[in-house]
């Protein structure tokens, strides 16, 4: 019996691949514009930017193979396929060469984006949250432990919509690699066990419509399949 005055539901979590255990999800940090080709398609110069971050709530997590309703409040829902880091050990001011020691594992995620709302926020100089941090905006596969798959630094990252390739990149194209992202973020906030980091998306982001099927893939990490109801 808890002492809380209301019940807020279960701890958000993700399955661990090949196990009946689950990974509890704390906070979700997302890196913006971390592939040069995507930064360029959004109208920015990739060479001049330090990494920057935004967040999604833990309960925006969606399990693999879900069938979702098209979200409210948008006419332009975009896909962004991303490698996701699962932090196992917290810390602050983490050195780049110590950063991988804080990683529990990896998954494949979609940073679903209400691009019209985000675009308006950018224009008005307002926060991005309503474009990024809405219900069911963070589908992620089962996580795979780094103790089994190592730390992916290169390999294909792709997204198909209805069987057609829309995004096709390589993890090696990240402007800030995994250890650098962890180190940089840990100098801004104290990382906690259970935190996820969405590591940015390659070029080819675009709108989806009701009835579409999204298939994401990262070599050596997994496959994410999400359908939107017609
Ligand atoms: Mn993103």
mmCIF file of C-alpha atoms and ligand atoms in Angstrom:
data_model
loop_
_atom_site.group_PDB
_atom_site.id
_atom_site.type_symbol
_atom_site.label_atom_id
_atom_site.label_comp_id
_atom_site.label_asym_id
_atom_site.label_seq_id
_atom_site.Cartn_x
_atom_site.Cartn_y
_atom_site.Cartn_z
ATOM 1 C CA UNK A 1 0.000 0.000 0.000
ATOM 2 C CA UNK A 2 1.399 3.333 -0.974
ATOM 3 C CA UNK A 3 0.973 6.556 0.923
ATOM 4 C CA UNK A 4 0.206 8.608 -2.179
ATOM 5 C CA UNK A 5 -3.124 10.420 -2.409
ATOM 6 C CA UNK A 6 -3.625 9.421 -6.062
ATOM 7 C CA UNK A 7 -2.453 6.594 -8.331
ATOM 8 C CA UNK A 8 -0.458 7.746 -11.376
ATOM 9 C CA UNK A 9 -0.105 4.358 -13.036
ATOM 10 C CA UNK A 10 2.881 2.130 -13.691
ATOM 11 C CA UNK A 11 6.538 3.082 -14.077
ATOM 12 C CA UNK A 12 7.173 3.541 -17.835
ATOM 13 C CA UNK A 13 9.531 0.817 -19.032
ATOM 14 C CA UNK A 14 10.916 -1.049 -22.034
ATOM 15 C CA UNK A 15 11.449 -4.768 -22.495
ATOM 16 C CA UNK A 16 14.957 -6.187 -22.539
ATOM 17 C CA UNK A 17 15.452 -8.273 -25.696
ATOM 18 C CA UNK A 18 15.633 -11.993 -25.032
ATOM 19 C CA UNK A 19 14.624 -11.646 -21.377
ATOM 20 C CA UNK A 20 11.521 -11.239 -19.241
ATOM 21 C CA UNK A 21 13.183 -8.289 -17.459
ATOM 22 C CA UNK A 22 12.345 -4.661 -18.175
ATOM 23 C CA UNK A 23 14.328 -1.423 -18.189
ATOM 24 C CA UNK A 24 12.651 1.378 -16.180
ATOM 25 C CA UNK A 25 12.573 4.638 -18.129
ATOM 26 C CA UNK A 26 13.364 7.840 -16.235
ATOM 27 C CA UNK A 27 13.854 10.910 -18.373
ATOM 28 C CA UNK A 28 14.152 11.114 -22.155
ATOM 29 C CA UNK A 29 16.731 13.530 -23.593
ATOM 30 C CA UNK A 30 16.929 14.087 -27.338
ATOM 31 C CA UNK A 31 19.802 15.567 -29.318
ATOM 32 C CA UNK A 32 18.859 18.009 -32.067
ATOM 33 C CA UNK A 33 20.441 18.138 -35.535
ATOM 34 C CA UNK A 34 23.164 15.536 -34.970
ATOM 35 C CA UNK A 35 23.610 14.399 -38.594
ATOM 36 C CA UNK A 36 25.016 16.979 -41.014
ATOM 37 C CA UNK A 37 22.670 16.042 -43.867
ATOM 38 C CA UNK A 38 19.613 16.446 -41.614
ATOM 39 C CA UNK A 39 20.885 19.769 -40.206
ATOM 40 C CA UNK A 40 21.242 20.998 -43.796
ATOM 41 C CA UNK A 41 17.750 19.842 -44.793
ATOM 42 C CA UNK A 42 16.387 21.865 -41.846
ATOM 43 C CA UNK A 43 18.255 24.961 -43.046
ATOM 44 C CA UNK A 44 21.226 25.017 -40.630
ATOM 45 C CA UNK A 45 24.999 24.921 -40.909
ATOM 46 C CA UNK A 46 26.096 21.692 -39.195
ATOM 47 C CA UNK A 47 29.664 22.862 -38.650
ATOM 48 C CA UNK A 48 28.934 25.673 -36.246
ATOM 49 C CA UNK A 49 26.673 24.139 -33.631
ATOM 50 C CA UNK A 50 27.404 22.636 -30.248
ATOM 51 C CA UNK A 51 24.949 19.831 -29.383
ATOM 52 C CA UNK A 52 21.620 20.949 -27.946
ATOM 53 C CA UNK A 53 18.932 18.957 -26.195
ATOM 54 C CA UNK A 54 15.195 18.803 -25.647
ATOM 55 C CA UNK A 55 13.091 16.320 -23.682
ATOM 56 C CA UNK A 56 10.106 14.024 -23.896
ATOM 57 C CA UNK A 57 8.206 12.679 -20.883
ATOM 58 C CA UNK A 58 8.871 9.047 -19.917
ATOM 59 C CA UNK A 59 5.212 8.189 -20.463
ATOM 60 C CA UNK A 60 5.516 9.147 -24.157
ATOM 61 C CA UNK A 61 7.198 5.726 -24.606
ATOM 62 C CA UNK A 62 5.416 3.385 -27.027
ATOM 63 C CA UNK A 63 6.203 -0.325 -27.221
ATOM 64 C CA UNK A 64 7.388 -1.930 -30.466
ATOM 65 C CA UNK A 65 4.700 -3.179 -32.903
ATOM 66 C CA UNK A 66 2.059 -0.798 -31.538
ATOM 67 C CA UNK A 67 -0.795 0.498 -33.641
ATOM 68 C CA UNK A 68 -1.290 4.205 -32.901
ATOM 69 C CA UNK A 69 -3.884 6.844 -33.647
ATOM 70 C CA UNK A 70 -2.713 9.880 -35.598
ATOM 71 C CA UNK A 71 -1.984 12.457 -32.865
ATOM 72 C CA UNK A 72 -4.197 15.427 -32.106
ATOM 73 C CA UNK A 73 -3.127 18.990 -32.820
ATOM 74 C CA UNK A 74 -1.159 18.413 -36.025
ATOM 75 C CA UNK A 75 -1.527 18.102 -39.765
ATOM 76 C CA UNK A 76 2.178 17.330 -40.238
ATOM 77 C CA UNK A 77 3.406 14.388 -38.168
ATOM 78 C CA UNK A 78 7.051 13.616 -39.077
ATOM 79 C CA UNK A 79 9.174 10.517 -38.520
ATOM 80 C CA UNK A 80 12.751 10.753 -37.173
ATOM 81 C CA UNK A 81 14.524 7.396 -36.799
ATOM 82 C CA UNK A 82 17.188 7.409 -34.065
ATOM 83 C CA UNK A 83 19.620 5.243 -32.115
ATOM 84 C CA UNK A 84 18.611 5.343 -28.437
ATOM 85 C CA UNK A 85 21.098 5.106 -25.564
ATOM 86 C CA UNK A 86 19.897 3.620 -22.257
ATOM 87 C CA UNK A 87 21.874 4.974 -19.305
ATOM 88 C CA UNK A 88 22.626 2.405 -16.590
ATOM 89 C CA UNK A 89 24.891 4.417 -14.321
ATOM 90 C CA UNK A 90 24.324 8.081 -13.527
ATOM 91 C CA UNK A 91 26.889 10.803 -13.175
ATOM 92 C CA UNK A 92 27.889 14.349 -13.900
ATOM 93 C CA UNK A 93 30.862 15.945 -15.658
ATOM 94 C CA UNK A 94 31.599 12.588 -17.283
ATOM 95 C CA UNK A 95 34.774 12.524 -19.386
ATOM 96 C CA UNK A 96 34.407 11.374 -22.999
ATOM 97 C CA UNK A 97 36.724 8.404 -22.424
ATOM 98 C CA UNK A 98 34.624 7.271 -19.419
ATOM 99 C CA UNK A 99 31.210 7.834 -21.023
ATOM 100 C CA UNK A 100 30.580 4.345 -22.413
ATOM 101 C CA UNK A 101 30.886 2.954 -18.893
ATOM 102 C CA UNK A 102 27.589 4.703 -18.094
ATOM 103 C CA UNK A 103 25.661 2.957 -20.909
ATOM 104 C CA UNK A 104 23.448 -0.033 -20.092
ATOM 105 C CA UNK A 105 22.320 -0.695 -23.650
ATOM 106 C CA UNK A 106 20.745 0.505 -26.861
ATOM 107 C CA UNK A 107 17.463 0.531 -28.737
ATOM 108 C CA UNK A 108 15.918 1.886 -31.919
ATOM 109 C CA UNK A 109 13.526 4.796 -31.470
ATOM 110 C CA UNK A 110 11.308 7.198 -33.360
ATOM 111 C CA UNK A 111 11.339 10.856 -32.330
ATOM 112 C CA UNK A 112 7.816 11.527 -33.635
ATOM 113 C CA UNK A 113 7.431 15.232 -34.276
ATOM 114 C CA UNK A 114 4.447 17.517 -34.849
ATOM 115 C CA UNK A 115 6.503 19.508 -37.389
ATOM 116 C CA UNK A 116 3.879 22.196 -37.952
ATOM 117 C CA UNK A 117 3.749 23.001 -34.227
ATOM 118 C CA UNK A 118 7.550 22.845 -33.908
ATOM 119 C CA UNK A 119 7.932 25.125 -36.948
ATOM 120 C CA UNK A 120 5.570 27.701 -35.471
ATOM 121 C CA UNK A 121 7.438 27.525 -32.135
ATOM 122 C CA UNK A 122 10.760 28.157 -33.905
ATOM 123 C CA UNK A 123 9.282 31.109 -35.762
ATOM 124 C CA UNK A 124 7.909 32.617 -32.539
ATOM 125 C CA UNK A 125 11.024 31.844 -30.485
ATOM 126 C CA UNK A 126 8.957 29.595 -28.197
ATOM 127 C CA UNK A 127 9.768 26.202 -26.601
ATOM 128 C CA UNK A 128 9.562 23.059 -28.773
ATOM 129 C CA UNK A 129 7.691 20.863 -26.274
ATOM 130 C CA UNK A 130 4.290 20.844 -27.965
ATOM 131 C CA UNK A 131 5.983 19.791 -31.205
ATOM 132 C CA UNK A 132 8.063 17.066 -29.571
ATOM 133 C CA UNK A 133 6.706 16.002 -26.184
ATOM 134 C CA UNK A 134 3.175 14.759 -26.830
ATOM 135 C CA UNK A 135 1.378 11.472 -26.116
ATOM 136 C CA UNK A 136 2.900 8.418 -27.841
ATOM 137 C CA UNK A 137 5.745 10.481 -29.329
ATOM 138 C CA UNK A 138 8.548 8.066 -28.365
ATOM 139 C CA UNK A 139 8.253 4.520 -29.808
ATOM 140 C CA UNK A 140 11.312 2.409 -28.854
ATOM 141 C CA UNK A 141 12.253 -1.254 -29.435
ATOM 142 C CA UNK A 142 13.223 -3.706 -26.742
ATOM 143 C CA UNK A 143 16.655 -2.699 -25.449
ATOM 144 C CA UNK A 144 19.765 -4.777 -26.000
ATOM 145 C CA UNK A 145 22.528 -4.683 -23.381
ATOM 146 C CA UNK A 146 25.923 -3.295 -24.342
ATOM 147 C CA UNK A 147 27.393 -6.363 -22.627
ATOM 148 C CA UNK A 148 25.991 -8.355 -25.580
ATOM 149 C CA UNK A 149 26.146 -6.028 -28.585
ATOM 150 C CA UNK A 150 28.945 -3.650 -27.626
ATOM 151 C CA UNK A 151 28.675 0.060 -28.475
ATOM 152 C CA UNK A 152 27.481 0.665 -32.045
ATOM 153 C CA UNK A 153 29.536 3.469 -33.639
ATOM 154 C CA UNK A 154 28.858 2.667 -37.281
ATOM 155 C CA UNK A 155 26.249 0.783 -39.269
ATOM 156 C CA UNK A 156 23.091 1.509 -41.217
ATOM 157 C CA UNK A 157 20.208 3.469 -39.699
ATOM 158 C CA UNK A 158 17.136 3.393 -41.929
ATOM 159 C CA UNK A 159 13.426 4.075 -41.978
ATOM 160 C CA UNK A 160 10.850 2.784 -44.455
ATOM 161 C CA UNK A 161 7.324 4.104 -44.794
ATOM 162 C CA UNK A 162 4.962 1.577 -46.414
ATOM 163 C CA UNK A 163 7.994 -0.383 -47.619
ATOM 164 C CA UNK A 164 9.675 2.622 -49.256
ATOM 165 C CA UNK A 165 13.042 3.830 -47.896
ATOM 166 C CA UNK A 166 12.732 7.412 -46.620
ATOM 167 C CA UNK A 167 15.735 7.763 -44.316
ATOM 168 C CA UNK A 168 19.050 6.017 -44.884
ATOM 169 C CA UNK A 169 22.177 6.979 -42.992
ATOM 170 C CA UNK A 170 25.044 5.549 -41.002
ATOM 171 C CA UNK A 171 25.741 5.958 -37.290
ATOM 172 C CA UNK A 172 29.263 7.062 -38.273
ATOM 173 C CA UNK A 173 27.673 10.225 -39.740
ATOM 174 C CA UNK A 174 26.745 11.548 -36.277
ATOM 175 C CA UNK A 175 28.306 14.978 -35.659
ATOM 176 C CA UNK A 176 28.605 14.201 -31.931
ATOM 177 C CA UNK A 177 29.175 10.493 -31.271
ATOM 178 C CA UNK A 178 27.700 8.522 -28.371
ATOM 179 C CA UNK A 179 30.486 9.173 -25.796
ATOM 180 C CA UNK A 180 30.591 12.876 -26.732
ATOM 181 C CA UNK A 181 26.818 13.238 -26.354
ATOM 182 C CA UNK A 182 26.865 11.589 -22.923
ATOM 183 C CA UNK A 183 29.795 13.702 -21.781
ATOM 184 C CA UNK A 184 28.318 16.955 -23.076
ATOM 185 C CA UNK A 185 24.876 16.303 -21.562
ATOM 186 C CA UNK A 186 26.410 15.294 -18.221
ATOM 187 C CA UNK A 187 28.040 18.715 -18.001
ATOM 188 C CA UNK A 188 24.567 20.311 -18.206
ATOM 189 C CA UNK A 189 22.534 17.966 -15.977
ATOM 190 C CA UNK A 190 23.245 15.001 -13.697
ATOM 191 C CA UNK A 191 22.502 11.853 -15.651
ATOM 192 C CA UNK A 192 20.407 9.287 -13.786
ATOM 193 C CA UNK A 193 20.089 5.519 -14.255
ATOM 194 C CA UNK A 194 17.029 4.961 -16.458
ATOM 195 C CA UNK A 195 17.594 8.027 -18.609
ATOM 196 C CA UNK A 196 17.339 7.556 -22.372
ATOM 197 C CA UNK A 197 19.146 9.660 -24.968
ATOM 198 C CA UNK A 198 17.731 9.876 -28.499
ATOM 199 C CA UNK A 199 20.831 10.538 -30.585
ATOM 200 C CA UNK A 200 19.441 12.440 -33.574
ATOM 201 C CA UNK A 201 18.219 11.519 -37.032
ATOM 202 C CA UNK A 202 19.752 11.356 -40.522
ATOM 203 C CA UNK A 203 18.245 13.199 -43.491
ATOM 204 C CA UNK A 204 14.963 12.236 -45.075
ATOM 205 C CA UNK A 205 12.477 13.203 -42.375
ATOM 206 C CA UNK A 206 8.991 13.672 -43.723
ATOM 207 C CA UNK A 207 5.272 13.512 -43.069
ATOM 208 C CA UNK A 208 3.238 10.399 -42.492
ATOM 209 C CA UNK A 209 -0.507 9.926 -42.781
ATOM 210 C CA UNK A 210 -3.130 7.734 -41.116
ATOM 211 C CA UNK A 211 -2.748 4.132 -42.295
ATOM 212 C CA UNK A 212 1.025 4.345 -42.780
ATOM 213 C CA UNK A 213 3.400 1.622 -41.557
ATOM 214 C CA UNK A 214 6.856 2.686 -40.300
ATOM 215 C CA UNK A 215 9.762 0.234 -40.193
ATOM 216 C CA UNK A 216 12.961 1.469 -38.534
ATOM 217 C CA UNK A 217 16.251 -0.379 -38.401
ATOM 218 C CA UNK A 218 19.674 0.103 -36.848
ATOM 219 C CA UNK A 219 22.342 -2.486 -37.710
ATOM 220 C CA UNK A 220 23.131 -4.679 -34.734
ATOM 221 C CA UNK A 221 20.509 -3.036 -32.516
ATOM 222 C CA UNK A 222 17.027 -3.888 -33.757
ATOM 223 C CA UNK A 223 13.922 -3.254 -35.817
ATOM 224 C CA UNK A 224 11.044 -0.999 -34.843
ATOM 225 C CA UNK A 225 7.614 -1.388 -36.462
ATOM 226 C CA UNK A 226 4.878 1.138 -35.784
ATOM 227 C CA UNK A 227 1.543 1.432 -37.605
ATOM 228 C CA UNK A 228 -0.843 4.360 -37.632
ATOM 229 C CA UNK A 229 -4.536 3.503 -37.789
ATOM 230 C CA UNK A 230 -6.346 4.524 -40.971
HETATM 231 MN MN1 LIG B 1 15.148 13.965 -33.368
#
